[in-house]
Coordinates of C-alpha atoms and ligand atoms in Angstrom, one line a residue:
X1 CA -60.3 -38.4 17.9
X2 CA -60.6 -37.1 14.2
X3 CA -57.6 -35.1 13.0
X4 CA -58.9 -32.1 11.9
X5 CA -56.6 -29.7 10.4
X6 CA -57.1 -26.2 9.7
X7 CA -55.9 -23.1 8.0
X8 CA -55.2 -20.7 10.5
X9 CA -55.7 -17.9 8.1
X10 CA -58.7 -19.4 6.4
X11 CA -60.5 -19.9 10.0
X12 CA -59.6 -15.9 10.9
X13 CA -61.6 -15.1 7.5
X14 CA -57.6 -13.9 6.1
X15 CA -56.1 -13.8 3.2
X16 CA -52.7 -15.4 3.7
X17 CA -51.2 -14.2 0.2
X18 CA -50.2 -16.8 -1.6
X19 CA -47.0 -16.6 -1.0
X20 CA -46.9 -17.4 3.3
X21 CA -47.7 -20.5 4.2
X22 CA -50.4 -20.9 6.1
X23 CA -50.2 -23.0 9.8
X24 CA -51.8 -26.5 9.5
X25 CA -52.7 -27.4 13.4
X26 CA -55.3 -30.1 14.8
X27 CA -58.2 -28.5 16.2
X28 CA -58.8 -30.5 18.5
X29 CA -54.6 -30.9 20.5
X30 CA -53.9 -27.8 18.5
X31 CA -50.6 -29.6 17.8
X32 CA -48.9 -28.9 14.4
X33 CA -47.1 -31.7 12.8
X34 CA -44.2 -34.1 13.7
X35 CA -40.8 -31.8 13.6
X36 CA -42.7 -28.5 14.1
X37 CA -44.6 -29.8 16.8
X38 CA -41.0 -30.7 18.7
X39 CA -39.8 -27.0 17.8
X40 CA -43.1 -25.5 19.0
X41 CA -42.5 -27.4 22.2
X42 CA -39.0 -26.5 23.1
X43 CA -39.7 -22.9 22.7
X44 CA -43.1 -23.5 24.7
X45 CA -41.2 -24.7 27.6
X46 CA -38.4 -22.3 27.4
X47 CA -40.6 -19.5 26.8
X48 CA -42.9 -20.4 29.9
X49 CA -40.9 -22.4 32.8
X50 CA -40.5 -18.9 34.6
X51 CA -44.3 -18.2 34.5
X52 CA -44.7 -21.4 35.6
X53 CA -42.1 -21.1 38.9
X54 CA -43.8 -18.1 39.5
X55 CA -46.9 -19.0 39.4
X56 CA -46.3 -22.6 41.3
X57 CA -44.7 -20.2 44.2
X58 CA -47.9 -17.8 44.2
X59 CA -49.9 -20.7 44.5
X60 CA -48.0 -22.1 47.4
X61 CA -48.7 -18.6 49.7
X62 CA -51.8 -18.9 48.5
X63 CA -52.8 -22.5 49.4
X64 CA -51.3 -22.0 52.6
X65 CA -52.8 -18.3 53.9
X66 CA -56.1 -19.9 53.3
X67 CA -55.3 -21.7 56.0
X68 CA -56.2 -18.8 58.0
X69 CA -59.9 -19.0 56.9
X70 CA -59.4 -22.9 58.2
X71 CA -59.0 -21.5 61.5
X72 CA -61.6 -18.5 61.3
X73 CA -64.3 -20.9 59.7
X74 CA -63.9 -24.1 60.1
X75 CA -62.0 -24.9 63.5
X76 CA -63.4 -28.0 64.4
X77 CA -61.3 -29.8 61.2
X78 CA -58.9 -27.3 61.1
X79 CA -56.4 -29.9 61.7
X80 CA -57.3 -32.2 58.6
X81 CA -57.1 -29.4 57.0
X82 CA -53.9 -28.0 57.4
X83 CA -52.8 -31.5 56.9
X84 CA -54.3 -31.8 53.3
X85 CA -52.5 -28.4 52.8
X86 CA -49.3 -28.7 54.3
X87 CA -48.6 -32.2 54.0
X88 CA -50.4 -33.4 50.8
X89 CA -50.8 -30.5 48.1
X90 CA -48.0 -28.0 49.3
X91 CA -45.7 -30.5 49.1
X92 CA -46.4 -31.7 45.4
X93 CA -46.8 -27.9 44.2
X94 CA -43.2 -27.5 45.9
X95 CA -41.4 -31.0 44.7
X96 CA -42.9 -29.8 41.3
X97 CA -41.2 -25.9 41.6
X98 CA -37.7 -27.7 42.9
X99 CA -37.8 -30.1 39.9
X100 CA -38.1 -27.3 37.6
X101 CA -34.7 -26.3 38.3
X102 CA -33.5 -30.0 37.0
X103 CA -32.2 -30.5 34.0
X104 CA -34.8 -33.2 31.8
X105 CA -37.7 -31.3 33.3
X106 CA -38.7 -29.9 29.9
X107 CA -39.7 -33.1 29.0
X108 CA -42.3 -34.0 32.0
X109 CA -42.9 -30.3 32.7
X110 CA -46.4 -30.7 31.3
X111 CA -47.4 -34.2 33.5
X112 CA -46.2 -32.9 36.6
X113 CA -47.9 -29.3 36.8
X114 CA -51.2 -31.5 35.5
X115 CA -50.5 -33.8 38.8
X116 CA -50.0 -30.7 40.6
X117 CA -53.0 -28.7 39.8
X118 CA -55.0 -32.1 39.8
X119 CA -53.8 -32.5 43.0
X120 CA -54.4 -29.0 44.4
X121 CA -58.1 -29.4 42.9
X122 CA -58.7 -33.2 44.6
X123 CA -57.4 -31.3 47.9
X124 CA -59.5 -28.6 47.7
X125 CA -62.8 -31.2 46.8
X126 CA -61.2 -33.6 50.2
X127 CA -61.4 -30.5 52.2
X128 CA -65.1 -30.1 51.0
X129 CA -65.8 -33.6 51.9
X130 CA -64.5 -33.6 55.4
X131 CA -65.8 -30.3 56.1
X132 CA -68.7 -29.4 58.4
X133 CA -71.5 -28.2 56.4
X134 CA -70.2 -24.1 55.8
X135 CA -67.5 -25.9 54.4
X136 CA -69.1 -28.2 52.5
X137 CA -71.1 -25.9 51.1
X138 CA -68.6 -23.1 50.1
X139 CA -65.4 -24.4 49.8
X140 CA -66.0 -25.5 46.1
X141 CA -64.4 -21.7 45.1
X142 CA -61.1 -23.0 46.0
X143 CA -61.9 -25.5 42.9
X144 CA -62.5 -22.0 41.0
X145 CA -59.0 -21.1 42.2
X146 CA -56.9 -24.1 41.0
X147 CA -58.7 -23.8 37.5
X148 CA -58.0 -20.3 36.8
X149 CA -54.4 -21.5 37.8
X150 CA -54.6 -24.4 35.3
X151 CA -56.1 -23.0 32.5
X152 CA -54.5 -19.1 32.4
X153 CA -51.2 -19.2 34.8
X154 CA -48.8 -22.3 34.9
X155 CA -48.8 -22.8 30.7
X156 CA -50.3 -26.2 30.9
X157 CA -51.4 -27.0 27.1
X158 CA -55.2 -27.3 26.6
X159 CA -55.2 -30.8 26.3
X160 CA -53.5 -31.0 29.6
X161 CA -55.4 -28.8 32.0
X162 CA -58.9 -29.8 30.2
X163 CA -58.4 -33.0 31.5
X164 CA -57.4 -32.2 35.2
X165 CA -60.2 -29.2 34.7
X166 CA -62.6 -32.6 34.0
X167 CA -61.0 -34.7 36.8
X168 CA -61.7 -32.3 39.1
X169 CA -64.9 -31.4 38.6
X170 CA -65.7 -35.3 38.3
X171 CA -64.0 -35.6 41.7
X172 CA -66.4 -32.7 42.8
X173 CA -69.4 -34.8 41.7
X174 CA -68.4 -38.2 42.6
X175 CA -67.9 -36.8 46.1
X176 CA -71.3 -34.8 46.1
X177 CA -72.7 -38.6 45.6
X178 CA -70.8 -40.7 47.5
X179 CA -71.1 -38.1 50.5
X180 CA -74.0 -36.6 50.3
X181 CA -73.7 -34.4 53.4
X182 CA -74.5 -30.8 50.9
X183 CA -77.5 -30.1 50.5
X184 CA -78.8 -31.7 46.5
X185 CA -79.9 -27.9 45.6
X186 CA -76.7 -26.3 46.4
X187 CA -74.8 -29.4 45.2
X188 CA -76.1 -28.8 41.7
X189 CA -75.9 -24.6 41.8
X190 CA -72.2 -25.1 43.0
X191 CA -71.5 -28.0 39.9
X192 CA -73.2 -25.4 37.7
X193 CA -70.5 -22.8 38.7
X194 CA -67.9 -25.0 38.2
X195 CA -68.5 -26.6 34.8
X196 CA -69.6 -22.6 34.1
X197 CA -65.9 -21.7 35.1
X198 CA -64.3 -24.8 33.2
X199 CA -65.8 -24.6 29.9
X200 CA -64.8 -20.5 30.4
X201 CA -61.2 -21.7 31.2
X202 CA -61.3 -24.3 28.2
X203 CA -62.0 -21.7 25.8
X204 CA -59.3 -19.2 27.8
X205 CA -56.8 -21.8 27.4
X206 CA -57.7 -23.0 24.1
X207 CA -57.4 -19.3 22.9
X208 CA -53.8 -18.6 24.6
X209 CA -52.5 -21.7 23.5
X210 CA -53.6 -20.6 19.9
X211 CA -52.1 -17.4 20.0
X212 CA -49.0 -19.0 21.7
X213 CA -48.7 -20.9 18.5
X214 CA -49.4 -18.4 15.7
X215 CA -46.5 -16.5 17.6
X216 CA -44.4 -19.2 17.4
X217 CA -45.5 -20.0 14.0
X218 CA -45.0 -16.6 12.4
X219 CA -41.4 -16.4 14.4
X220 CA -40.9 -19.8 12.5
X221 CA -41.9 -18.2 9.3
X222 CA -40.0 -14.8 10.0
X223 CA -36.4 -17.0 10.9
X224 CA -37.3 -19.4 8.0
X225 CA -37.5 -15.9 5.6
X226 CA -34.8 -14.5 7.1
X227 CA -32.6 -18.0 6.2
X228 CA -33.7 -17.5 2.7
X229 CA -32.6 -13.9 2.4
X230 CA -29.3 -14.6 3.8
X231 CA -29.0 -17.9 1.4
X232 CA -30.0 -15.2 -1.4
X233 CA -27.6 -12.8 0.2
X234 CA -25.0 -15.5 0.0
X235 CA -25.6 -16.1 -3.5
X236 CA -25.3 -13.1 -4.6
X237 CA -22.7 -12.4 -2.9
X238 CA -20.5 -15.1 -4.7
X239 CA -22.0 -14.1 -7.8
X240 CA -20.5 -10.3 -7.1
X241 CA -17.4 -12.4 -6.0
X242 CA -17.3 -14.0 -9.7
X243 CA -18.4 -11.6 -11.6
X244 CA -15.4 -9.4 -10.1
X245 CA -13.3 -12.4 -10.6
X246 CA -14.1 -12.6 -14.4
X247 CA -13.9 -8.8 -14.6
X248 CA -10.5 -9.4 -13.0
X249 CA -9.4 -11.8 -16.0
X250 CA -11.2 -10.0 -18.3
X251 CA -8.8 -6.9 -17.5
X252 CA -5.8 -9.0 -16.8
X253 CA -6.2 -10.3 -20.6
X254 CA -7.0 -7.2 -21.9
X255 CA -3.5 -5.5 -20.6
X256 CA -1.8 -8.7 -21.5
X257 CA -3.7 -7.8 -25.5
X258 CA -2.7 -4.2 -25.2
X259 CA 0.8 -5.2 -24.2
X260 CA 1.0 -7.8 -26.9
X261 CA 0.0 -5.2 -29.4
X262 CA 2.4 -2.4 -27.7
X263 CA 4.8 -5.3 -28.4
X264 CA 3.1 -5.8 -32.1
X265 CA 3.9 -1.8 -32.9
X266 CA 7.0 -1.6 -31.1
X267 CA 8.4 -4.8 -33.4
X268 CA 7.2 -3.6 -36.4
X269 CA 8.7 0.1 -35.8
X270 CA 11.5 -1.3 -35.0
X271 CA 11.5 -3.6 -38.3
X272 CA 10.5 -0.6 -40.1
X273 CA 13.4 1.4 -38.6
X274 CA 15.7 -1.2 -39.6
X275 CA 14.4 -1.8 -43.4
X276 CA 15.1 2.0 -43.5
X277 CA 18.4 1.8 -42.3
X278 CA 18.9 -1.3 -44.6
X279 CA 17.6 0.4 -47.7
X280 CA 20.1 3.0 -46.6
X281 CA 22.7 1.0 -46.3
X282 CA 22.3 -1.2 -49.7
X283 CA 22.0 2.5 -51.4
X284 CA 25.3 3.6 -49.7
X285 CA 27.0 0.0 -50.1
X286 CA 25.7 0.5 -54.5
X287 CA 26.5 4.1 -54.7
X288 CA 30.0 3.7 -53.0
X289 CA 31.6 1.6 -55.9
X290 CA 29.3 2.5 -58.5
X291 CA 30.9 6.4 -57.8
X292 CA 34.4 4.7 -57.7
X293 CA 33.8 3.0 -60.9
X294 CA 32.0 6.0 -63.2
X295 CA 34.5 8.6 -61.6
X296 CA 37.8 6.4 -62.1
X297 CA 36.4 5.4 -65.7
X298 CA 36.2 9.2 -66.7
X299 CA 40.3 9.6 -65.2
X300 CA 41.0 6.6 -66.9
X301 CA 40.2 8.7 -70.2
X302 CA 42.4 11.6 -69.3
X303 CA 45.3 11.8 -72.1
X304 CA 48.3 12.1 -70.1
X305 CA 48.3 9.5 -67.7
X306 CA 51.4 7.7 -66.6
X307 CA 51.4 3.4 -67.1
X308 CA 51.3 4.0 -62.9
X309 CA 48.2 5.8 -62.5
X310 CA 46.2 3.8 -65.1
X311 CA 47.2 0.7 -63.5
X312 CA 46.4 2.3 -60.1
X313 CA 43.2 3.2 -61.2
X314 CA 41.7 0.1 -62.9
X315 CA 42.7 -1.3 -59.6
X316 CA 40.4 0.6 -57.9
X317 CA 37.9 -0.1 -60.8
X318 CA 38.4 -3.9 -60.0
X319 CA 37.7 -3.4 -56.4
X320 CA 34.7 -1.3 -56.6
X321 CA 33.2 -3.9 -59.1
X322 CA 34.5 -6.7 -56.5
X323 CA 32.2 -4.6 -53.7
X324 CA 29.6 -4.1 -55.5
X325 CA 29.6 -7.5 -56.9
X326 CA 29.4 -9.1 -53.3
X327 CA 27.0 -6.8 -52.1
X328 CA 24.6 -7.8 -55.2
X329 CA 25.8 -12.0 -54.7
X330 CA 24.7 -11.3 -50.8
X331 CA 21.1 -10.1 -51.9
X332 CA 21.0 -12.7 -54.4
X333 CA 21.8 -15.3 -51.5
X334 CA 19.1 -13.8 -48.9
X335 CA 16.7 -13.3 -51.2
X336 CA 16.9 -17.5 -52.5
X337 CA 17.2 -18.0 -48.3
X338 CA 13.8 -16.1 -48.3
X339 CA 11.9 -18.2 -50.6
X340 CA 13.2 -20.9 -50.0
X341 CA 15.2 -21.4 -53.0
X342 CA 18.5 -23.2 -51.8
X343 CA 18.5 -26.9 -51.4
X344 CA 21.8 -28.4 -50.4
X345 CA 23.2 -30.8 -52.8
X346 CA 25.2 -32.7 -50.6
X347 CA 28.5 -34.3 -52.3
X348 CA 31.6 -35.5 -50.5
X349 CA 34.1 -32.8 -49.2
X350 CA 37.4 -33.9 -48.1
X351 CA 37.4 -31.3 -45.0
X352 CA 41.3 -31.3 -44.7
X353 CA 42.0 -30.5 -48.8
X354 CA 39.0 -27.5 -48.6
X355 CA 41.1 -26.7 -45.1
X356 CA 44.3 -26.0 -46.9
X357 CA 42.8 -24.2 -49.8
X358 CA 40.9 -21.8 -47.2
X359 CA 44.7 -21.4 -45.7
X360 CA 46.5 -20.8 -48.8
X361 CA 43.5 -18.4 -50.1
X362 CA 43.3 -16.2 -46.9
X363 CA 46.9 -16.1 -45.8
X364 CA 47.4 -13.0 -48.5
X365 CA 44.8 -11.0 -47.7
X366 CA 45.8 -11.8 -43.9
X367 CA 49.3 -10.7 -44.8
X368 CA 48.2 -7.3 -46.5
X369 CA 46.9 -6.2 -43.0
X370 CA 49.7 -7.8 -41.1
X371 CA 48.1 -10.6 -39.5
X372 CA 49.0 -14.0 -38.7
X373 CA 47.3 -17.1 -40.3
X374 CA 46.6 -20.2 -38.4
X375 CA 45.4 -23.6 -39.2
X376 CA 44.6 -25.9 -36.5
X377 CA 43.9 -29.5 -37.6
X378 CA 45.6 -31.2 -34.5
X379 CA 42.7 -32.6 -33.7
X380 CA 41.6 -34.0 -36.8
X381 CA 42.3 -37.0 -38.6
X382 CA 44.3 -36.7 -41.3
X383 CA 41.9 -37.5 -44.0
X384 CA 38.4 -36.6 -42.4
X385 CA 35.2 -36.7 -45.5
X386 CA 32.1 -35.3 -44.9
X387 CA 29.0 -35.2 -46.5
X388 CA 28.0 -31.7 -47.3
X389 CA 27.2 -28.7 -49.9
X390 CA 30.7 -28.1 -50.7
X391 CA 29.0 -24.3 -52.0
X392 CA 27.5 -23.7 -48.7
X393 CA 30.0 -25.2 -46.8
X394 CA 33.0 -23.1 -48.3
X395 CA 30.5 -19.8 -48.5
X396 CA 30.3 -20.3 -44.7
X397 CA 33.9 -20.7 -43.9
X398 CA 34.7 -17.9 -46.4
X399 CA 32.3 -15.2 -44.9
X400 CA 34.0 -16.5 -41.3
X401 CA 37.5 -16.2 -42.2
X402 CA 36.5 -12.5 -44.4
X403 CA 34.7 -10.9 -41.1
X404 CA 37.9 -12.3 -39.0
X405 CA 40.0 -10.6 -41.1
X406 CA 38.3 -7.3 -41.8
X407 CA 37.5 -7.0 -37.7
X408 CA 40.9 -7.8 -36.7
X409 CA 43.5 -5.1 -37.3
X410 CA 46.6 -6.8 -35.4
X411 CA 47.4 -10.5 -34.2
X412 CA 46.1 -13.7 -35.6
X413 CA 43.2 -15.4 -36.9
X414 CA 42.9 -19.4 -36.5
X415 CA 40.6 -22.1 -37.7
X416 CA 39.8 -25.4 -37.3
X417 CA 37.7 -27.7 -36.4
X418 CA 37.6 -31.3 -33.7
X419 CA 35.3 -34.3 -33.8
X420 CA 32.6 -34.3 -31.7
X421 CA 30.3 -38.1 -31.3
X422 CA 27.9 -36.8 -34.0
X423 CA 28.7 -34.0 -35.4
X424 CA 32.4 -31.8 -36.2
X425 CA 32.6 -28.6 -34.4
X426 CA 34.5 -26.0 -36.9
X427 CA 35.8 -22.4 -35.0
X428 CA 36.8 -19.4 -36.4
X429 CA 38.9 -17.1 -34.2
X430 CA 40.3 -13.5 -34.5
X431 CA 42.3 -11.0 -32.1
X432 CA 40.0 -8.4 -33.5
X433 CA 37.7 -5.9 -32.5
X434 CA 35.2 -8.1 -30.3
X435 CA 31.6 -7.4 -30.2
X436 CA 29.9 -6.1 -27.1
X437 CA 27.6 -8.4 -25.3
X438 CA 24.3 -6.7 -26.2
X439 CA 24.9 -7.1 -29.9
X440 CA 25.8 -10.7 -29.9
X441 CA 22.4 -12.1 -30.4
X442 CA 21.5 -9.5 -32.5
X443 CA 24.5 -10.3 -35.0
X444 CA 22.7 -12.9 -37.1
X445 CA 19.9 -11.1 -37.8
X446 CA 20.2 -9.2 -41.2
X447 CA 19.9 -5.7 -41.6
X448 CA 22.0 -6.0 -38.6
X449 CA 25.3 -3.9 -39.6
X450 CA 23.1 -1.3 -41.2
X451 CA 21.9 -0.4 -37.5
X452 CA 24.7 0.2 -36.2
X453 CA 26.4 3.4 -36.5
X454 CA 30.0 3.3 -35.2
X455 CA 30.4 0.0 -38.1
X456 CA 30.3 2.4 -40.6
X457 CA 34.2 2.5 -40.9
X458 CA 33.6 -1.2 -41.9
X459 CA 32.0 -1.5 -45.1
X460 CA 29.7 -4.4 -45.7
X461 CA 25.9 -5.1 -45.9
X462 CA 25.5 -6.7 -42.7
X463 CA 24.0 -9.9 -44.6
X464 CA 26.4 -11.7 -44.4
X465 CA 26.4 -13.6 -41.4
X466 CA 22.1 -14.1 -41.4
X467 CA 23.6 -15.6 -44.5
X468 CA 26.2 -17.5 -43.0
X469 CA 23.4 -18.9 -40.0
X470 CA 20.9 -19.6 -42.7
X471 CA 23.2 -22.0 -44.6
X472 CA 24.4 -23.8 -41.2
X473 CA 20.8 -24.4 -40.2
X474 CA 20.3 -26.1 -44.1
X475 CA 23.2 -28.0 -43.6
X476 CA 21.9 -29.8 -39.8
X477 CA 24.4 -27.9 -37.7
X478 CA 24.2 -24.5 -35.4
X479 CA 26.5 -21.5 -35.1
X480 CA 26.9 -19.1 -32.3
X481 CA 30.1 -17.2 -31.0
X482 CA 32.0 -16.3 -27.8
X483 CA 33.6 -12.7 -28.0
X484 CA 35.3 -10.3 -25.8
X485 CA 35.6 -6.4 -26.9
X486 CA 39.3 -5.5 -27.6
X487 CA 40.1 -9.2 -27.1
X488 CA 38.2 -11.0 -30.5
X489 CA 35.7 -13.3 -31.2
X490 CA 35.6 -16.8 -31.8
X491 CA 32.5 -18.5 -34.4
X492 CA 31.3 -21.9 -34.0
X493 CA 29.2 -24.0 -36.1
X494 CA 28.4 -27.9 -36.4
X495 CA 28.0 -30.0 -39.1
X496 CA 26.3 -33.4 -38.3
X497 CA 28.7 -36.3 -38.6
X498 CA 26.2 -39.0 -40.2
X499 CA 27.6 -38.6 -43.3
X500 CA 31.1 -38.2 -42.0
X501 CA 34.0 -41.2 -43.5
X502 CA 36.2 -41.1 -40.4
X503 CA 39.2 -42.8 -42.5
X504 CA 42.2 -43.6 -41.0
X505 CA 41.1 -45.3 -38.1
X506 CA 39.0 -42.8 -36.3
Ligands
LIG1 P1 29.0 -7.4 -42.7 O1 28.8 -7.6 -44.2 O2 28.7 -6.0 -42.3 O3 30.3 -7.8 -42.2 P2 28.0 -9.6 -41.3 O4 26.6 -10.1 -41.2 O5 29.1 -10.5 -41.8 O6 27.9 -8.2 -42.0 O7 28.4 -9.1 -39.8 C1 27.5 -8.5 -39.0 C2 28.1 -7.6 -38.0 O8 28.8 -8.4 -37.0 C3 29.3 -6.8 -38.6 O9 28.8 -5.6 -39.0 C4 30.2 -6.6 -37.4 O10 29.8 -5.5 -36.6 C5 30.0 -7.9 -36.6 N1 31.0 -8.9 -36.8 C6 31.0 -10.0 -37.6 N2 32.1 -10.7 -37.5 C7 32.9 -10.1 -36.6 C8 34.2 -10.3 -36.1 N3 34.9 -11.4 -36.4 N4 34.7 -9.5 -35.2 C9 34.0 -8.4 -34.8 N5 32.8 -8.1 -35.3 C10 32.2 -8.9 -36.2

């Protein structure tokens, strides 16, 4: 047979959009193609097996109360019959109703109700045959009977009940010719009926099998839409999904910017809070011995002065210059720090000589306020040279020692310093005031004593020590301190021992 293959819509005169597929199905099978066909079938069966049990069970009460008419009309082969009924096509229309319950029917559903209804039609032409002539003449109906079944009822496919529709009818002629008991007349006016009723049921069947298909066909498209708006719906959904993801970081980094530049202000506030202070400071740390010198100066030119008071006062003088002259030498210092001005010119420092002058230097001023001078070098060698910036190294231990003094208003103040594998570890210790916890970091930064208010009984520009740390760094080492308040504090710093001349064995 030739494939033909049409466009469902195109045949019904439609205009299928061009947008929905249209169903491609021979003409001839109506069958679509390979994996739709297999679809179209399943559903078929599922959507049809009940119809078909029904059906199959109407026939049976059927087949068998026109046994009645057996009796009433034909008596005399009433028993041949009720055997071709009861014992040949009943049997087959049952056995096929049972096996519909089993579980592979689906796949020989369609043979075995087109061996049922062929049967039923072959039983009916028997009967025919083997009837006297009332029978042979107007039993054909029954033919009528079992194609209306086969074509409209039990869901055979067109293909299917076409061809037992044909056998039948076949069987009906071949046994009008090889028995030619009915009359040749009504033989061909009964034939004429039931080709009449065949091709009618071909084209019934042809047409419900059609429509069976479009509605399977348009369910296919509807699910197969209905997949793609949920794959859409999917999509989008993820893209909502990422899009509130992105919005998520975007906000995440735009707190994290607006907490950075909270930060930003809040640092620069707070450096411009302390500048303030600073400039503050520097004024009151100028102003202080500038005021001391200029008034001073003007008493030193009052005529009656006693020796004492002249000598008291140019003391003062000399102090106030001293201050002022620090205060001027620390700026000088931070300011070279700052632009990187100072470059240590490392020379060789015997560490035990510059010890002993520290000692000898500091144990006045130590004694002025009552406290005790220590030097530890128990731990040294006794000759221990090192490689250093003997002007950094000694501004360092002097700003030390000068801060352990002026914090420390009873007890002692020690120094020294013990060989470490790389590097000597030099400590500075006092019984002074301590600084609190919360300050200790804070300590090396300058501007630092200017902030503080409760210092202000200490005079001093708070540079020293940012100073102190700067120099350390230069020099290879680090510095940081462990203090207690009431109890003193204790600075560290190293100085790396590469260029160290351990004499004397060590
Ligand atoms: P200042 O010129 O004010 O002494 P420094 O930079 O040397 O400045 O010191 C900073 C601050 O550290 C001081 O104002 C003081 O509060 C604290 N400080 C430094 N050394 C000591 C110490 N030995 N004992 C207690 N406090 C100290």
């Amino acid at each position: 047979m030739v494939k033909k293959n049409v466009n469902i819509d195109k045949q019904l005169g439609r205009d299928s959009g061009n947008s929905r597929p249209g169903m491609d199905l021979n003409i001839f099978t109506l069958a679509f193609g390979d994996e739709l066909e297999q679809k179209f079938r399943q559903d078929y069966f599922q959507s049809s097996v009940r119809l078909l049990r029904y059906s199959f069970f109407l026939g049976i009460i059927y087949y068998s109360s026109f046994a009645f008419l057996d009796v009433v009309a034909l008596p005399e082969v009433k028993r041949e019959l009720f055997i071709i009924r009861f014992y040949v096509v009943i049997p087959v229309i049952l056995a096929v109703f049972l096996l519909s319950f089993t579980k592979g029917f689906h796949r020989w559903w369609q043979f075995a109700a087109f061996i049922a209804t062929t049967i039923a039609g072959f039983g009916i032409v028997v009967m025919t045959v083997i009837s006297p002539e009332l029978g042979r003449h107007h039993y054909y109906p029954g033919a009528m009977l079992v194609l209306f079944y086969c074509y409209m009822l039990i869901k055979l496919r067109f293909v299917w009940a076409s061809l037992a529709g044909w056998l039948i009818i076949i069987a009906y002629l071949v046994s009008t010719i090889l028995f030619p008991g009915v009359d040749l007349d009504v033989a061909r006016i009964n034939l004429f009926f039931l080709v009449s009723a065949n091709i009618l049921g071909m084209f019934g069947g042809y047409a419900l099998e059609f429509y069976a298909r479009k509605d399977f066909f348009n369910r296919y498209l509807l699910k197969k839409e209905s997949e793609k708006v949920e794959e859409a719906n999917e999509k989008l959904e993820e893209k909502v999904r990422e899009k509130t993801r992105s919005l998520k970081e975007d906000i995440q980094r735009r707190k994290l910017i607006e907490k950075e530049l909270i930060d930003a202000k809040n640092r620069a506030e707070e450096s411009d809070r302390l500048k303030s202070a600073f400039l503050a400071n520097m004024s009151h740390e100028i102003r202080t011995p500038m005021n001391g010198i200029l008034g001073f100066t003007g008493l030193l030119s009052e005529p009656d002065l006693t020796g004492e008071q002249q000598k008291k006062y140019v003391e003062i003088i000399q102090k106030s210059g001293d201050r002022m002259l620090n205060t001027v030498n620390d700026l000088i210092d931070i300011s070279r720090i700052e632009t990187e001005q100072v470059q240590p010119a490392m020379k060789t420092v015997d560490v035990i000589r510059e010890f002993q002058n520290f000692f000898a230097f500091f144990q006045k001023e130590a004694k002025d306020k009552d406290l005790q001078l220590f030097l530890d070098s128990k731990d040294l060698p006794e000759k221990l040279v090192l490689q250093t910036d003997p002007s950094l190294f000694e501004s360092i231990m002097t700003n030390l020692l000068k801060n352990a003094i002026k914090y420390t208003s009873k007890g002692f103040i020690r120094f020294g310093a013990k060989l470490n594998e790389n590097h000597v570890e030099f400590y500075v210790s006092d019984t002074g005031i301590g600084i609190p916890e919360e300050r200790q970091d804070a300590i090396f930064d300058r501007f630092v004593q200017a902030d503080i208010q409760d210092t202000k009984a200490f005079e001093g520009s708070g540079l020293g020590l940012s100073i102190t740390k700067a120099y350390v760094e230069l020099l290879g080492g680090s510095i940081w301190l462990r203090s207690e308040i009431n109890s003193g504090s204790t600075f560290y710093f190293t100085h790396p021992l590469l260029a160290i001349d351990k004499k004397n064995g060590h």
